Amino acid sequence: MPLHSIQRLSPTAVLGLWHLTETPEDLWAALPNAAAYQPLLPATADARRQAQWLAGRRLVHALFGELPTPLPPETLVQNDATGRPWLAGAPADAVVSLSHSGEWAAAVLAQGGRAGVDIELIRDKAQRLAGKFLAENEWAHARAATADGVADTHYTLLWSAKESLYKLAAHRGIIFRQQLLLQEFNPQTSGEIPATLVLGGAETRHRICYTQPAPGYVLTYCHEPAG
């Protein structure tokens, strides 16, 4: 079953996971409002990217009925000029965050508040680029917390956590090393990472949840209800 799981984060928010096994043709055939989505598909997407893009939209549609007030079936997942997803035809307080990597797509759908989600295939890329997105103290903590064989997982987790916080912030021009700050934590298979967002001269505190939904992947997410 491609729809892998639905987890309720709060009375007004749900997290969904989709395990991508279908071809683009299979996904198109079962996608609601497929004709309306056809002109929205990125023109440069190859077959793999098309499948990820379509699976993400299938997943979000599967979550519509999980909110206290279900979203209208004609709602479309669109992207703004920065690539951030939004829900055309839905109430103004409907919030969506969407991510895909490899064979997985993840989404948080909420009624009010803010949300961020990110799923990543574990690779060595995050460790190689650590100096570009980690503050000096974060990098020092990461070196102390990692042992042989787990560094790729840990650095990928740190990158993913910052991606989720970035999506939650919904603000352009954020510098990851300076404005998305992660506090020291004891790495486990799943847990929470304390985080600080520095924006507009103010600092706010957040908690990024994390887990490993499948071998070779990390998932991070955060939902903060309105009020």
PDB file of C-alpha atoms in Angstrom:
ATOM      1  CA  MET A   1       0.000   0.000   0.000  1.00  0.00           C
ATOM      2  CA  PRO A   2       1.762   3.221  -1.124  1.00  0.00           C
ATOM      3  CA  LEU A   3       0.001   5.248   1.597  1.00  0.00           C
ATOM      4  CA  HIS A   4       2.291   4.036   4.357  1.00  0.00           C
ATOM      5  CA  SER A   5       0.953   5.783   7.466  1.00  0.00           C
ATOM      6  CA  ILE A   6      -1.042   8.665   8.907  1.00  0.00           C
ATOM      7  CA  GLN A   7      -0.079  10.033  12.320  1.00  0.00           C
ATOM      8  CA  ARG A   8      -2.101  12.622  14.217  1.00  0.00           C
ATOM      9  CA  LEU A   9       0.212  15.330  15.559  1.00  0.00           C
ATOM     10  CA  SER A  10      -2.531  17.353  17.255  1.00  0.00           C
ATOM     11  CA  PRO A  11      -6.308  17.775  16.949  1.00  0.00           C
ATOM     12  CA  THR A  12      -5.651  20.032  13.933  1.00  0.00           C
ATOM     13  CA  ALA A  13      -2.626  18.452  12.220  1.00  0.00           C
ATOM     14  CA  VAL A  14      -1.640  15.142  10.628  1.00  0.00           C
ATOM     15  CA  LEU A  15       1.595  13.697   9.275  1.00  0.00           C
ATOM     16  CA  GLY A  16       1.444  11.318   6.317  1.00  0.00           C
ATOM     17  CA  LEU A  17       4.030   9.080   4.655  1.00  0.00           C
ATOM     18  CA  TRP A  18       3.856   7.622   1.159  1.00  0.00           C
ATOM     19  CA  HIS A  19       6.091   4.765   0.000  1.00  0.00           C
ATOM     20  CA  LEU A  20       6.652   5.359  -3.687  1.00  0.00           C
ATOM     21  CA  THR A  21       6.393   2.167  -5.732  1.00  0.00           C
ATOM     22  CA  GLU A  22       4.287   3.367  -8.680  1.00  0.00           C
ATOM     23  CA  THR A  23       5.135   4.690 -12.115  1.00  0.00           C
ATOM     24  CA  PRO A  24       4.088   8.219 -13.100  1.00  0.00           C
ATOM     25  CA  GLU A  25       1.335   6.665 -15.229  1.00  0.00           C
ATOM     26  CA  ASP A  26      -0.059   4.790 -12.215  1.00  0.00           C
ATOM     27  CA  LEU A  27       0.010   7.941 -10.103  1.00  0.00           C
ATOM     28  CA  TRP A  28      -1.672  10.080 -12.756  1.00  0.00           C
ATOM     29  CA  ALA A  29      -4.467   7.536 -13.107  1.00  0.00           C
ATOM     30  CA  ALA A  30      -5.503   7.850  -9.449  1.00  0.00           C
ATOM     31  CA  LEU A  31      -4.684  11.529  -8.834  1.00  0.00           C
ATOM     32  CA  PRO A  32      -7.743  13.686  -8.034  1.00  0.00           C
ATOM     33  CA  ASN A  33      -8.157  16.654 -10.374  1.00  0.00           C
ATOM     34  CA  ALA A  34      -5.491  15.226 -12.677  1.00  0.00           C
ATOM     35  CA  ALA A  35      -6.389  17.555 -15.561  1.00  0.00           C
ATOM     36  CA  ALA A  36      -5.847  20.598 -13.341  1.00  0.00           C
ATOM     37  CA  TYR A  37      -2.482  19.254 -12.184  1.00  0.00           C
ATOM     38  CA  GLN A  38      -1.088  18.538 -15.656  1.00  0.00           C
ATOM     39  CA  PRO A  39      -0.017  22.148 -16.415  1.00  0.00           C
ATOM     40  CA  LEU A  40       1.544  22.422 -12.920  1.00  0.00           C
ATOM     41  CA  LEU A  41       4.008  19.537 -13.367  1.00  0.00           C
ATOM     42  CA  PRO A  42       7.549  20.969 -13.726  1.00  0.00           C
ATOM     43  CA  ALA A  43       8.492  20.756 -17.384  1.00  0.00           C
ATOM     44  CA  THR A  44      12.063  19.636 -16.651  1.00  0.00           C
ATOM     45  CA  ALA A  45      11.129  16.736 -14.346  1.00  0.00           C
ATOM     46  CA  ASP A  46      12.379  13.326 -15.436  1.00  0.00           C
ATOM     47  CA  ALA A  47      10.375  10.152 -14.711  1.00  0.00           C
ATOM     48  CA  ARG A  48      11.735   9.805 -11.176  1.00  0.00           C
ATOM     49  CA  ARG A  49      11.010  13.439 -10.307  1.00  0.00           C
ATOM     50  CA  GLN A  50       7.567  13.182 -11.860  1.00  0.00           C
ATOM     51  CA  ALA A  51       6.773  10.169  -9.682  1.00  0.00           C
ATOM     52  CA  GLN A  52       7.952  11.987  -6.535  1.00  0.00           C
ATOM     53  CA  TRP A  53       5.960  15.109  -7.431  1.00  0.00           C
ATOM     54  CA  LEU A  54       2.812  13.086  -8.095  1.00  0.00           C
ATOM     55  CA  ALA A  55       3.203  10.915  -4.992  1.00  0.00           C
ATOM     56  CA  GLY A  56       3.422  14.048  -2.867  1.00  0.00           C
ATOM     57  CA  ARG A  57       0.139  15.311  -4.242  1.00  0.00           C
ATOM     58  CA  ARG A  58      -1.525  11.917  -3.876  1.00  0.00           C
ATOM     59  CA  LEU A  59      -0.396  11.928  -0.257  1.00  0.00           C
ATOM     60  CA  VAL A  60      -1.731  15.404   0.508  1.00  0.00           C
ATOM     61  CA  HIS A  61      -5.095  14.540  -1.046  1.00  0.00           C
ATOM     62  CA  ALA A  62      -5.219  11.393   1.091  1.00  0.00           C
ATOM     63  CA  LEU A  63      -4.930  13.622   4.174  1.00  0.00           C
ATOM     64  CA  PHE A  64      -7.769  16.014   3.260  1.00  0.00           C
ATOM     65  CA  GLY A  65     -10.370  14.050   5.193  1.00  0.00           C
ATOM     66  CA  GLU A  66      -8.218  13.792   8.332  1.00  0.00           C
ATOM     67  CA  LEU A  67      -8.695  17.431   9.395  1.00  0.00           C
ATOM     68  CA  PRO A  68     -11.508  18.503  11.741  1.00  0.00           C
ATOM     69  CA  THR A  69     -13.051  20.292   8.748  1.00  0.00           C
ATOM     70  CA  PRO A  70     -12.193  18.200   5.648  1.00  0.00           C
ATOM     71  CA  LEU A  71     -10.802  20.171   2.724  1.00  0.00           C
ATOM     72  CA  PRO A  72     -12.879  20.547  -0.460  1.00  0.00           C
ATOM     73  CA  PRO A  73     -12.033  17.776  -2.965  1.00  0.00           C
ATOM     74  CA  GLU A  74     -11.272  20.358  -5.673  1.00  0.00           C
ATOM     75  CA  THR A  75      -8.389  21.798  -3.599  1.00  0.00           C
ATOM     76  CA  LEU A  76      -5.075  21.823  -5.461  1.00  0.00           C
ATOM     77  CA  VAL A  77      -1.519  21.709  -4.140  1.00  0.00           C
ATOM     78  CA  GLN A  78       0.291  24.565  -5.849  1.00  0.00           C
ATOM     79  CA  ASN A  79       3.720  26.157  -5.402  1.00  0.00           C
ATOM     80  CA  ASP A  80       4.509  29.839  -4.997  1.00  0.00           C
ATOM     81  CA  ALA A  81       7.409  31.630  -6.682  1.00  0.00           C
ATOM     82  CA  THR A  82       9.857  30.246  -4.100  1.00  0.00           C
ATOM     83  CA  GLY A  83       8.649  26.658  -4.533  1.00  0.00           C
ATOM     84  CA  ARG A  84       6.763  26.594  -1.222  1.00  0.00           C
ATOM     85  CA  PRO A  85       3.520  24.559  -1.448  1.00  0.00           C
ATOM     86  CA  TRP A  86       0.127  26.075  -0.690  1.00  0.00           C
ATOM     87  CA  LEU A  87      -3.476  24.935  -1.056  1.00  0.00           C
ATOM     88  CA  ALA A  88      -5.525  26.637  -3.748  1.00  0.00           C
ATOM     89  CA  GLY A  89      -9.255  26.462  -3.071  1.00  0.00           C
ATOM     90  CA  ALA A  90      -8.853  25.616   0.629  1.00  0.00           C
ATOM     91  CA  PRO A  91      -9.743  27.798   3.634  1.00  0.00           C
ATOM     92  CA  ALA A  92      -7.117  30.435   4.393  1.00  0.00           C
ATOM     93  CA  ASP A  93      -5.985  28.695   7.576  1.00  0.00           C
ATOM     94  CA  ALA A  94      -5.095  25.429   5.796  1.00  0.00           C
ATOM     95  CA  VAL A  95      -1.343  24.788   5.950  1.00  0.00           C
ATOM     96  CA  VAL A  96       0.722  22.191   4.098  1.00  0.00           C
ATOM     97  CA  SER A  97       4.389  21.215   4.145  1.00  0.00           C
ATOM     98  CA  LEU A  98       5.683  18.623   1.711  1.00  0.00           C
ATOM     99  CA  SER A  99       8.940  16.738   1.123  1.00  0.00           C
ATOM    100  CA  HIS A 100      10.174  13.819  -0.947  1.00  0.00           C
ATOM    101  CA  SER A 101      13.428  11.912  -1.270  1.00  0.00           C
ATOM    102  CA  GLY A 102      14.191   8.614  -2.942  1.00  0.00           C
ATOM    103  CA  GLU A 103      11.237   6.252  -2.472  1.00  0.00           C
ATOM    104  CA  TRP A 104       9.431   8.331   0.161  1.00  0.00           C
ATOM    105  CA  ALA A 105       7.178  11.379   0.367  1.00  0.00           C
ATOM    106  CA  ALA A 106       6.131  13.067   3.601  1.00  0.00           C
ATOM    107  CA  ALA A 107       3.535  15.746   4.290  1.00  0.00           C
ATOM    108  CA  VAL A 108       2.086  17.656   7.221  1.00  0.00           C
ATOM    109  CA  LEU A 109      -1.413  19.033   6.705  1.00  0.00           C
ATOM    110  CA  ALA A 110      -2.847  21.350   9.345  1.00  0.00           C
ATOM    111  CA  GLN A 111      -5.742  23.626  10.088  1.00  0.00           C
ATOM    112  CA  GLY A 112      -4.050  26.756  11.407  1.00  0.00           C
ATOM    113  CA  GLY A 113      -0.583  27.332  12.803  1.00  0.00           C
ATOM    114  CA  ARG A 114       2.709  26.572  11.077  1.00  0.00           C
ATOM    115  CA  ALA A 115       4.292  23.354   9.849  1.00  0.00           C
ATOM    116  CA  GLY A 116       7.521  22.028   8.417  1.00  0.00           C
ATOM    117  CA  VAL A 117       8.500  18.525   7.304  1.00  0.00           C
ATOM    118  CA  ASP A 118      11.534  17.029   5.603  1.00  0.00           C
ATOM    119  CA  ILE A 119      12.532  13.507   4.613  1.00  0.00           C
ATOM    120  CA  GLU A 120      16.058  12.701   3.464  1.00  0.00           C
ATOM    121  CA  LEU A 121      17.893   9.753   2.007  1.00  0.00           C
ATOM    122  CA  ILE A 122      20.949   9.239   4.227  1.00  0.00           C
ATOM    123  CA  ARG A 123      24.089  10.142   2.280  1.00  0.00           C
ATOM    124  CA  ASP A 124      27.547  11.568   2.949  1.00  0.00           C
ATOM    125  CA  LYS A 125      26.612  14.873   1.287  1.00  0.00           C
ATOM    126  CA  ALA A 126      25.460  16.574   4.505  1.00  0.00           C
ATOM    127  CA  GLN A 127      28.739  15.823   6.275  1.00  0.00           C
ATOM    128  CA  ARG A 128      30.737  17.114   3.320  1.00  0.00           C
ATOM    129  CA  LEU A 129      28.733  20.370   3.372  1.00  0.00           C
ATOM    130  CA  ALA A 130      28.534  20.712   7.157  1.00  0.00           C
ATOM    131  CA  GLY A 131      30.593  23.901   7.204  1.00  0.00           C
ATOM    132  CA  LYS A 132      28.010  25.617   5.011  1.00  0.00           C
ATOM    133  CA  PHE A 133      24.957  25.002   7.207  1.00  0.00           C
ATOM    134  CA  LEU A 134      26.214  24.298  10.752  1.00  0.00           C
ATOM    135  CA  ALA A 135      27.346  26.932  13.244  1.00  0.00           C
ATOM    136  CA  GLU A 136      30.742  26.288  14.829  1.00  0.00           C
ATOM    137  CA  ASN A 137      29.293  24.959  18.093  1.00  0.00           C
ATOM    138  CA  GLU A 138      26.830  22.717  16.205  1.00  0.00           C
ATOM    139  CA  TRP A 139      29.683  21.282  14.181  1.00  0.00           C
ATOM    140  CA  ALA A 140      31.689  20.659  17.342  1.00  0.00           C
ATOM    141  CA  HIS A 141      28.721  18.889  18.958  1.00  0.00           C
ATOM    142  CA  ALA A 142      28.245  16.786  15.814  1.00  0.00           C
ATOM    143  CA  ARG A 143      31.881  15.669  15.776  1.00  0.00           C
ATOM    144  CA  ALA A 144      31.655  14.697  19.454  1.00  0.00           C
ATOM    145  CA  ALA A 145      28.348  12.839  18.996  1.00  0.00           C
ATOM    146  CA  THR A 146      29.264  10.754  15.953  1.00  0.00           C
ATOM    147  CA  ALA A 147      31.214   7.531  15.796  1.00  0.00           C
ATOM    148  CA  ASP A 148      32.423   5.495  12.864  1.00  0.00           C
ATOM    149  CA  GLY A 149      29.512   4.264  10.774  1.00  0.00           C
ATOM    150  CA  VAL A 150      26.878   6.735  12.003  1.00  0.00           C
ATOM    151  CA  ALA A 151      28.250  10.079  10.836  1.00  0.00           C
ATOM    152  CA  ASP A 152      26.245  10.086   7.605  1.00  0.00           C
ATOM    153  CA  THR A 153      23.017   9.504   9.533  1.00  0.00           C
ATOM    154  CA  HIS A 154      23.739  12.207  12.101  1.00  0.00           C
ATOM    155  CA  TYR A 155      24.729  14.923   9.657  1.00  0.00           C
ATOM    156  CA  THR A 156      21.778  14.098   7.412  1.00  0.00           C
ATOM    157  CA  LEU A 157      19.533  14.425  10.470  1.00  0.00           C
ATOM    158  CA  LEU A 158      20.978  17.861  11.287  1.00  0.00           C
ATOM    159  CA  TRP A 159      20.439  19.041   7.733  1.00  0.00           C
ATOM    160  CA  SER A 160      16.882  17.696   7.724  1.00  0.00           C
ATOM    161  CA  ALA A 161      16.059  19.359  11.064  1.00  0.00           C
ATOM    162  CA  LYS A 162      17.171  22.715   9.702  1.00  0.00           C
ATOM    163  CA  GLU A 163      15.131  22.139   6.551  1.00  0.00           C
ATOM    164  CA  SER A 164      11.996  21.526   8.647  1.00  0.00           C
ATOM    165  CA  LEU A 165      12.647  24.659  10.712  1.00  0.00           C
ATOM    166  CA  TYR A 166      13.251  26.659   7.530  1.00  0.00           C
ATOM    167  CA  LYS A 167       9.897  25.526   6.146  1.00  0.00           C
ATOM    168  CA  LEU A 168       8.196  26.358   9.430  1.00  0.00           C
ATOM    169  CA  ALA A 169       9.686  29.867   9.324  1.00  0.00           C
ATOM    170  CA  ALA A 170       8.327  30.464   5.798  1.00  0.00           C
ATOM    171  CA  HIS A 171      10.715  33.355   5.244  1.00  0.00           C
ATOM    172  CA  ARG A 172      13.052  33.975   2.331  1.00  0.00           C
ATOM    173  CA  GLY A 173      16.763  34.695   2.680  1.00  0.00           C
ATOM    174  CA  ILE A 174      17.405  32.752   5.881  1.00  0.00           C
ATOM    175  CA  ILE A 175      21.054  31.877   6.561  1.00  0.00           C
ATOM    176  CA  PHE A 176      21.122  28.357   7.949  1.00  0.00           C
ATOM    177  CA  ARG A 177      24.378  28.778   9.933  1.00  0.00           C
ATOM    178  CA  GLN A 178      23.209  31.947  11.668  1.00  0.00           C
ATOM    179  CA  GLN A 179      19.416  31.840  11.927  1.00  0.00           C
ATOM    180  CA  LEU A 180      18.482  28.160  12.239  1.00  0.00           C
ATOM    181  CA  LEU A 181      20.235  26.959  15.360  1.00  0.00           C
ATOM    182  CA  LEU A 182      20.110  23.467  16.864  1.00  0.00           C
ATOM    183  CA  GLN A 183      20.847  22.803  20.518  1.00  0.00           C
ATOM    184  CA  GLU A 184      22.911  19.882  21.751  1.00  0.00           C
ATOM    185  CA  PHE A 185      20.960  16.614  22.038  1.00  0.00           C
ATOM    186  CA  ASN A 186      21.592  12.919  22.583  1.00  0.00           C
ATOM    187  CA  PRO A 187      21.025  11.165  19.226  1.00  0.00           C
ATOM    188  CA  GLN A 188      18.558   8.280  19.318  1.00  0.00           C
ATOM    189  CA  THR A 189      16.522   6.414  16.720  1.00  0.00           C
ATOM    190  CA  SER A 190      13.754   8.941  17.366  1.00  0.00           C
ATOM    191  CA  GLY A 191      13.323  11.965  19.596  1.00  0.00           C
ATOM    192  CA  GLU A 192      13.283  15.766  19.609  1.00  0.00           C
ATOM    193  CA  ILE A 193      15.882  18.408  18.822  1.00  0.00           C
ATOM    194  CA  PRO A 194      15.608  21.781  20.611  1.00  0.00           C
ATOM    195  CA  ALA A 195      16.009  24.590  18.089  1.00  0.00           C
ATOM    196  CA  THR A 196      16.132  28.375  17.934  1.00  0.00           C
ATOM    197  CA  LEU A 197      14.915  30.519  15.044  1.00  0.00           C
ATOM    198  CA  VAL A 198      16.552  33.949  14.765  1.00  0.00           C
ATOM    199  CA  LEU A 199      14.341  36.166  12.649  1.00  0.00           C
ATOM    200  CA  GLY A 200      13.609  39.877  12.567  1.00  0.00           C
ATOM    201  CA  GLY A 201      15.791  40.585  15.577  1.00  0.00           C
ATOM    202  CA  ALA A 202      13.906  38.086  17.756  1.00  0.00           C
ATOM    203  CA  GLU A 203      14.683  34.550  18.904  1.00  0.00           C
ATOM    204  CA  THR A 204      11.965  31.900  19.201  1.00  0.00           C
ATOM    205  CA  ARG A 205      12.245  28.379  20.592  1.00  0.00           C
ATOM    206  CA  HIS A 206      11.056  25.282  18.748  1.00  0.00           C
ATOM    207  CA  ARG A 207      11.256  21.479  18.966  1.00  0.00           C
ATOM    208  CA  ILE A 208      11.937  19.407  15.867  1.00  0.00           C
ATOM    209  CA  CYS A 209      10.733  15.800  16.054  1.00  0.00           C
ATOM    210  CA  TYR A 210      12.760  13.147  14.257  1.00  0.00           C
ATOM    211  CA  THR A 211      12.648   9.462  13.431  1.00  0.00           C
ATOM    212  CA  GLN A 212      13.881   6.930  10.884  1.00  0.00           C
ATOM    213  CA  PRO A 213      10.775   5.797   8.961  1.00  0.00           C
ATOM    214  CA  ALA A 214      12.676   3.219   6.903  1.00  0.00           C
ATOM    215  CA  PRO A 215      16.259   1.944   6.636  1.00  0.00           C
ATOM    216  CA  GLY A 216      18.419   4.595   5.010  1.00  0.00           C
ATOM    217  CA  TYR A 217      16.096   7.576   5.655  1.00  0.00           C
ATOM    218  CA  VAL A 218      15.556  10.252   8.282  1.00  0.00           C
ATOM    219  CA  LEU A 219      12.340  12.212   8.831  1.00  0.00           C
ATOM    220  CA  THR A 220      11.968  15.497  10.718  1.00  0.00           C
ATOM    221  CA  TYR A 221       8.853  17.557  11.331  1.00  0.00           C
ATOM    222  CA  CYS A 222       7.355  20.309  13.426  1.00  0.00           C
ATOM    223  CA  HIS A 223       3.824  21.627  13.817  1.00  0.00           C
ATOM    224  CA  GLU A 224       2.887  24.567  16.006  1.00  0.00           C
ATOM    225  CA  PRO A 225      -0.841  25.252  16.404  1.00  0.00           C
ATOM    226  CA  ALA A 226      -2.141  28.806  16.108  1.00  0.00           C
ATOM    227  CA  GLY A 227      -2.469  30.914  19.239  1.00  0.00           C
TER     228      GLY A 227
END
